[in-house]
Every structure is written in structure tokens, then in C-alpha cells.
XYZ file of C-alpha atoms in Angstrom:
338
model
C 6.673 -19.997 -15.423
C 4.436 -17.100 -14.473
C 0.739 -17.262 -15.212
C -1.426 -14.574 -16.741
C -3.304 -12.437 -14.238
C -5.856 -9.763 -15.080
C -4.155 -6.428 -15.661
C -4.963 -2.784 -15.055
C -3.294 0.456 -16.082
C -2.268 2.992 -13.460
C -3.921 6.124 -14.727
C -3.550 7.486 -18.228
C 0.229 7.842 -18.028
C 1.279 4.979 -15.754
C 2.387 1.408 -16.396
C 0.175 -1.617 -16.960
C 0.365 -3.986 -14.024
C -1.273 -7.106 -12.669
C -4.602 -6.364 -10.969
C -3.112 -7.200 -7.555
C 0.152 -5.854 -6.146
C 2.394 -6.957 -3.275
C 3.195 -4.571 -0.433
C 6.508 -5.589 1.121
C 6.627 -3.444 4.276
C 5.548 -6.169 6.694
C 8.481 -8.316 5.638
C 10.763 -5.902 7.493
C 8.840 -3.695 9.872
C 5.827 -2.742 11.963
C 4.055 -6.128 12.193
C 6.469 -8.063 14.389
C 9.084 -10.602 13.386
C 9.146 -11.879 9.818
C 11.112 -14.747 8.295
C 13.621 -13.447 5.735
C 13.770 -16.669 3.713
C 9.982 -16.932 3.611
C 9.737 -13.265 2.641
C 12.070 -13.764 -0.320
C 10.181 -16.924 -1.270
C 6.918 -14.972 -1.127
C 8.244 -12.311 -3.522
C 9.417 -15.090 -5.852
C 6.023 -16.795 -5.638
C 4.268 -13.508 -6.384
C 6.396 -12.901 -9.472
C 5.896 -16.485 -10.609
C 2.131 -16.102 -10.209
C 2.177 -13.055 -12.470
C 2.195 -10.265 -9.857
C 4.222 -7.351 -11.166
C 3.834 -4.372 -8.813
C 6.086 -4.591 -5.741
C 5.805 -1.760 -3.218
C 8.426 -0.702 -0.669
C 9.728 2.377 1.154
C 13.288 3.462 1.836
C 12.409 4.009 5.507
C 10.907 0.561 6.121
C 13.274 -0.681 8.824
C 15.776 1.949 7.665
C 16.609 0.408 4.300
C 16.150 -3.229 5.310
C 13.087 -3.682 3.111
C 14.801 -2.334 0.019
C 17.777 -4.622 0.623
C 15.407 -7.559 1.095
C 13.506 -6.751 -2.081
C 16.803 -6.264 -3.904
C 17.866 -9.754 -2.815
C 14.564 -11.215 -3.954
C 14.848 -9.555 -7.360
C 18.475 -10.580 -7.775
C 17.703 -14.243 -7.039
C 14.438 -14.451 -9.013
C 14.394 -16.110 -12.429
C 15.183 -13.573 -15.129
C 11.878 -14.219 -16.900
C 9.862 -13.031 -13.912
C 12.325 -10.438 -12.613
C 12.062 -8.501 -15.852
C 8.315 -8.088 -15.317
C 8.687 -6.522 -11.875
C 7.580 -2.925 -11.350
C 9.135 -1.459 -8.212
C 7.300 1.329 -6.387
C 9.290 3.231 -3.750
C 8.162 5.759 -1.147
C 10.658 8.215 0.300
C 10.846 11.175 2.638
C 10.221 9.800 6.134
C 13.117 10.544 8.469
C 14.189 7.887 10.968
C 16.587 7.679 13.890
C 18.930 4.810 14.825
C 16.456 3.901 17.562
C 13.641 3.666 15.037
C 12.193 7.076 15.931
C 10.125 8.945 13.357
C 11.594 12.410 12.863
C 9.374 14.088 10.295
C 9.608 14.324 6.504
C 12.003 15.817 3.998
C 10.845 16.304 0.411
C 13.196 19.100 -0.678
C 14.477 18.618 -4.251
C 18.021 17.885 -3.083
C 16.696 15.341 -0.585
C 14.567 13.668 -3.257
C 17.641 13.031 -5.397
C 19.686 11.890 -2.412
C 17.040 9.381 -1.321
C 16.736 8.071 -4.880
C 20.479 7.487 -5.166
C 20.485 5.323 -2.049
C 17.361 3.417 -3.100
C 18.865 2.533 -6.467
C 21.903 1.079 -4.702
C 19.956 -0.882 -2.095
C 17.551 -2.313 -4.657
C 20.308 -3.100 -7.125
C 18.409 -1.573 -10.046
C 19.182 1.129 -12.579
C 15.772 2.769 -12.315
C 12.734 2.969 -10.035
C 9.438 2.335 -11.789
C 7.273 4.565 -9.567
C 8.770 7.041 -7.103
C 6.611 8.886 -4.593
C 6.882 10.996 -1.420
C 5.452 9.011 1.482
C 3.721 12.064 2.925
C 3.379 15.733 2.092
C 6.253 17.728 3.533
C 4.496 20.794 5.007
C 7.620 22.886 4.479
C 7.999 22.117 0.771
C 5.476 22.928 -1.981
C 4.389 19.749 -3.751
C 5.374 21.394 -7.032
C 9.029 21.429 -5.940
C 8.983 17.791 -4.867
C 7.249 16.587 -8.011
C 9.512 18.773 -10.120
C 12.567 17.069 -8.647
C 11.141 13.632 -9.435
C 10.365 14.841 -12.957
C 14.063 15.657 -13.379
C 14.884 12.092 -12.315
C 12.430 10.870 -14.952
C 14.208 12.953 -17.592
C 17.538 11.475 -16.473
C 16.228 7.900 -16.680
C 16.443 7.075 -12.972
C 12.652 7.049 -12.487
C 9.918 5.933 -14.894
C 6.741 7.324 -13.288
C 5.751 9.772 -10.554
C 3.363 8.708 -7.808
C 1.801 10.315 -4.753
C 0.851 8.954 -1.355
C -1.739 9.989 1.243
C -2.429 13.467 -0.119
C -5.703 15.320 -0.533
C -7.557 16.542 -3.597
C -5.937 20.001 -3.739
C -2.415 18.585 -3.490
C -3.214 15.986 -6.154
C -4.400 18.701 -8.546
C -1.319 20.846 -7.939
C 1.000 17.869 -8.448
C -0.761 16.860 -11.663
C -0.403 20.412 -12.986
C 3.364 20.095 -12.498
C 4.044 16.716 -14.126
C 2.180 13.536 -15.166
C 1.146 11.475 -12.116
C 0.614 7.744 -12.542
C -1.118 6.900 -9.295
C -2.018 7.825 -5.763
C -1.171 5.290 -3.087
C -3.641 5.555 -0.234
C -5.446 3.409 2.300
C -8.749 2.097 0.988
C -10.793 -0.754 2.376
C -14.289 -1.622 3.500
C -13.571 0.171 6.778
C -11.458 3.025 5.353
C -13.579 4.721 2.713
C -12.630 8.364 3.201
C -11.239 8.720 -0.320
C -14.696 8.355 -1.847
C -15.799 11.882 -0.973
C -13.315 14.077 -2.830
C -10.035 12.245 -3.444
C -11.288 9.483 -5.726
C -13.373 11.864 -7.853
C -10.259 14.036 -8.259
C -7.985 11.178 -9.323
C -10.613 10.051 -11.820
C -11.067 13.523 -13.230
C -7.309 13.847 -13.707
C -6.697 10.341 -15.048
C -4.678 9.184 -12.046
C -4.811 5.580 -10.834
C -5.078 4.393 -7.232
C -2.920 1.769 -5.579
C -4.903 0.846 -2.483
C -3.001 -0.323 0.568
C -4.506 -1.540 3.817
C -7.211 -3.437 1.938
C -7.368 -5.855 4.890
C -6.811 -3.041 7.394
C -3.533 -4.550 8.622
C -5.128 -7.929 9.090
C -8.081 -6.624 11.076
C -10.641 -7.616 8.442
C -8.719 -10.599 7.068
C -10.775 -13.109 9.010
C -7.604 -14.335 10.719
C -7.321 -11.821 13.561
C -8.707 -12.725 17.000
C -9.458 -10.655 20.076
C -6.987 -12.582 22.248
C -4.061 -12.278 19.837
C -0.935 -10.959 21.576
C 0.945 -8.234 19.735
C 4.614 -7.495 20.310
C 5.881 -4.100 21.441
C 7.221 -3.377 17.962
C 3.940 -4.194 16.256
C 2.194 -1.077 14.929
C -1.183 -2.612 15.707
C -0.442 -2.573 19.427
C -0.892 1.222 19.234
C -3.506 1.446 16.488
C -6.872 2.746 17.724
C -8.807 0.158 15.729
C -7.077 -2.672 17.577
C -7.778 -1.361 21.071
C -10.342 -2.596 23.611
C -13.968 -2.057 22.654
C -12.926 -0.769 19.229
C -11.352 -4.126 18.445
C -14.420 -6.067 19.510
C -16.713 -3.818 17.493
C -14.545 -4.187 14.399
C -14.274 -7.951 14.753
C -18.052 -8.111 14.993
C -18.146 -6.471 11.547
C -15.788 -9.181 10.295
C -18.192 -11.867 11.465
C -20.951 -10.271 9.414
C -18.615 -10.312 6.435
C -17.757 -13.951 7.111
C -21.384 -14.964 6.543
C -21.269 -13.464 3.052
C -17.890 -15.053 2.344
C -19.207 -18.476 3.255
C -22.161 -18.034 0.914
C -19.751 -17.142 -1.903
C -17.394 -20.030 -1.128
C -14.604 -17.569 -0.436
C -12.558 -16.464 2.555
C -13.183 -13.198 4.394
C -9.907 -11.815 3.069
C -10.841 -12.676 -0.503
C -14.180 -10.893 -0.189
C -12.526 -7.798 1.306
C -9.899 -7.676 -1.459
C -12.444 -8.381 -4.186
C -14.618 -5.530 -2.915
C -11.754 -3.043 -3.332
C -10.940 -4.415 -6.788
C -14.598 -4.050 -7.758
C -14.586 -0.324 -6.985
C -13.088 0.462 -10.373
C -10.640 -0.582 -13.063
C -8.466 2.349 -11.997
C -7.765 0.744 -8.593
C -5.069 -1.858 -7.909
C -5.223 -3.419 -4.419
C -1.918 -4.001 -2.630
C -1.787 -6.971 -0.270
C 0.807 -7.162 2.484
C 1.325 -10.931 2.374
C 4.450 -12.026 4.242
C 3.968 -15.737 3.582
C 3.223 -17.803 0.512
C -0.011 -19.205 1.923
C -1.384 -15.721 2.545
C -0.319 -14.697 -0.954
C -2.149 -17.684 -2.435
C -5.270 -16.732 -0.510
C -5.050 -13.126 -1.717
C -4.596 -14.160 -5.341
C -7.791 -16.178 -5.008
C -9.646 -12.865 -4.670
C -9.107 -12.325 -8.388
C -11.379 -15.310 -9.021
C -14.201 -13.875 -6.892
C -16.905 -12.153 -8.912
C -19.145 -9.745 -7.040
C -22.411 -8.721 -8.672
C -24.626 -5.832 -7.602
C -26.462 -8.004 -5.084
C -23.186 -9.180 -3.528
C -21.850 -5.627 -3.286
C -25.043 -4.414 -1.646
C -24.883 -7.246 0.898
C -21.243 -6.514 1.697
C -21.875 -2.808 2.197
C -24.923 -3.545 4.350
C -22.793 -5.823 6.520
C -19.979 -3.275 6.766
C -21.428 0.187 6.089
C -19.220 3.175 5.327
C -17.926 4.721 8.583
C -18.835 1.539 10.484
C -15.333 1.072 11.906
C -14.530 2.065 15.477
C -11.325 4.074 15.902
C -9.119 6.074 13.551
C -6.786 4.275 11.162
C -3.660 5.772 12.788
C -2.829 7.154 16.239
C -3.507 10.894 16.537
C 0.131 11.954 16.064
C 0.334 10.112 12.741
C -3.096 11.266 11.586
C -1.768 14.822 11.865
C 0.726 14.059 9.073
C -1.949 12.961 6.601
C -2.769 15.618 4.028
C -5.448 13.181 2.826
C -7.361 13.612 6.093
C -7.555 17.410 6.038
């Protein structure tokens, strides 16, 4: 049976969810090979532990991740499956060779993507539906308006956003209720603190924070000599390159000293720091294995007082990371970075 985890509400209009969510992308794409059986077992373990929010995208390995999550939901015990909240990102266009071909968030595309996601997931509704990126050719009002129609029709429960800036957030919220903004937020990715987080708080919008371990970089498990496959996103990520990598791993070692004093792992401290930034923030962890999930859940037992937080932020100051969080071509697609 599932256990009770602390809960948080996504904004003033969103659902109540466990205080830690599971990001499923790495089970299908971008971080090298993953074990399908272990991935399904990890989703089951998360649900059994009381995790409710499960995040995916229709373009993760061109539908593979939705099919995988659909299998996991179908084979999970009914008692835990019924508690699952599925968050889906849409809009990224892919080619058969895996190429990234831009974004499409036109109203007719929104409804088309949703129809396919419902089939792949094997569900009758999507709990939170969000464009993965801002389509520069389509006003956010049109995209959000199309999702709002899906809400009225019962195919979607809540509207979310992803990687958009303060102005876009405000325009979206003026169109329809927004439950949450999904965006990267970690000790070494703190850009949202300047204008985005104040805007979400002013408008009563929650934050689901991905990349809380910066793709494993600040997990305490990544080493300088680790070999990354050609299909691994991190092989091209600026923060994992050369001197940048060494600099960033040096920051991790400073964090490790604090973790040891707290009797916690580096990953648990990094996750707990994000969770401590506010009750309106739900960290998403990209665990692909049950042991990593167990470690991440342990972060919920880590209490950080003012002295701990000050020590953590002295060890890893804002803007301390070397390298951008995405390669330049992908940074150009981020409305949140403008």
C-alpha cells in the first residue's frame, strides 16, 4: 500500500500532489540506454511510495515515453493508479531520425497532439497539459485557449506552462486559469528568481521544478571520467564539457561536505534545497531506477534551517555554475531566458 507523503497544491487552481514528482523522460530518451522493466518498476515504486505527479512529453523518443508510462499505469495496482496525476508536454516536432524540427502550438495542433497522447497513455483525460516551449508564430492566448476548450470538453483537467518568461505567463493567466509553470530550477540554475518566480507567486501559479539535480551533474554520482554515449544529451551540454565540468564538480564537492554533516546524500541536499524554496514548488526527479527513487524520496526527510540554507548557498552561490544549461541553439528557444 502507498504511504503518506507531504503534499503541496499547484497554484490556486491546480491539483494537490505529493511534494515530490517523478519526471519520466530519462526512461526513454536523452540520457542513454534505460531498462524498460526497471523503468516500469520505478513508476510502480513511486506510486506505491505515495508519489502522484508523473511528468512526460509526447515527443520523448517520439511517443515511446507515453507508451511506457501507459504500460506502467495499466499494470499498477488500482489503488495507486487512481492517485496518479499525469502531466504532458506537447508541441516539439521530431523527425524519424530524431531531429528536432521546431514547435507547433496552433489550436488545431494542440487538439491533435492531445488526441494521440490520450491513446498512447491509455487514459480518458490528461491531468495537466502544457506546451513544451513557446511557439514564436502563435500567440500564447491562442494556445492556452485551445487547451481551455479541451478542459471544457473533459479531456484535460488543468493548464500548465513550460519554460516561458514573466510576460508570457501573465498573458496566459489572463486567458485561462494556469495551475503551474514547469521550469528548470536548481542550486546551479536560479534564473527564475529574478522575475519569473515573483510573477508566478503574484498570479497564484505553482512551479514544478525539473532539473533539480541538473541532469545528474550535482547528484554526487557524476564523475569527470564518466563516458557518455553519442545519444546522451549531456555529451553536448555546456556544463558537462572540459573545464566547465571540473568547475561544476568542484562545487559538488563543497556541497558534499554539507551533506555529510547533515547525514544526507548530495542529491538529497540538492532536492531538499529546491523544496525549501517555497510551498508553491514541487521538485521533479528524473529517477530511472528504484534505488535512485528511494534516495530522492529521502530528501523529504531532510530539514534545512536558516543556517543550513546559508551554508548551502555559500558553497554553491547563485550564478556559480560554469556553462549554460543548454547548447546555444536550444537556449534560443527558451522564452524564459529572454
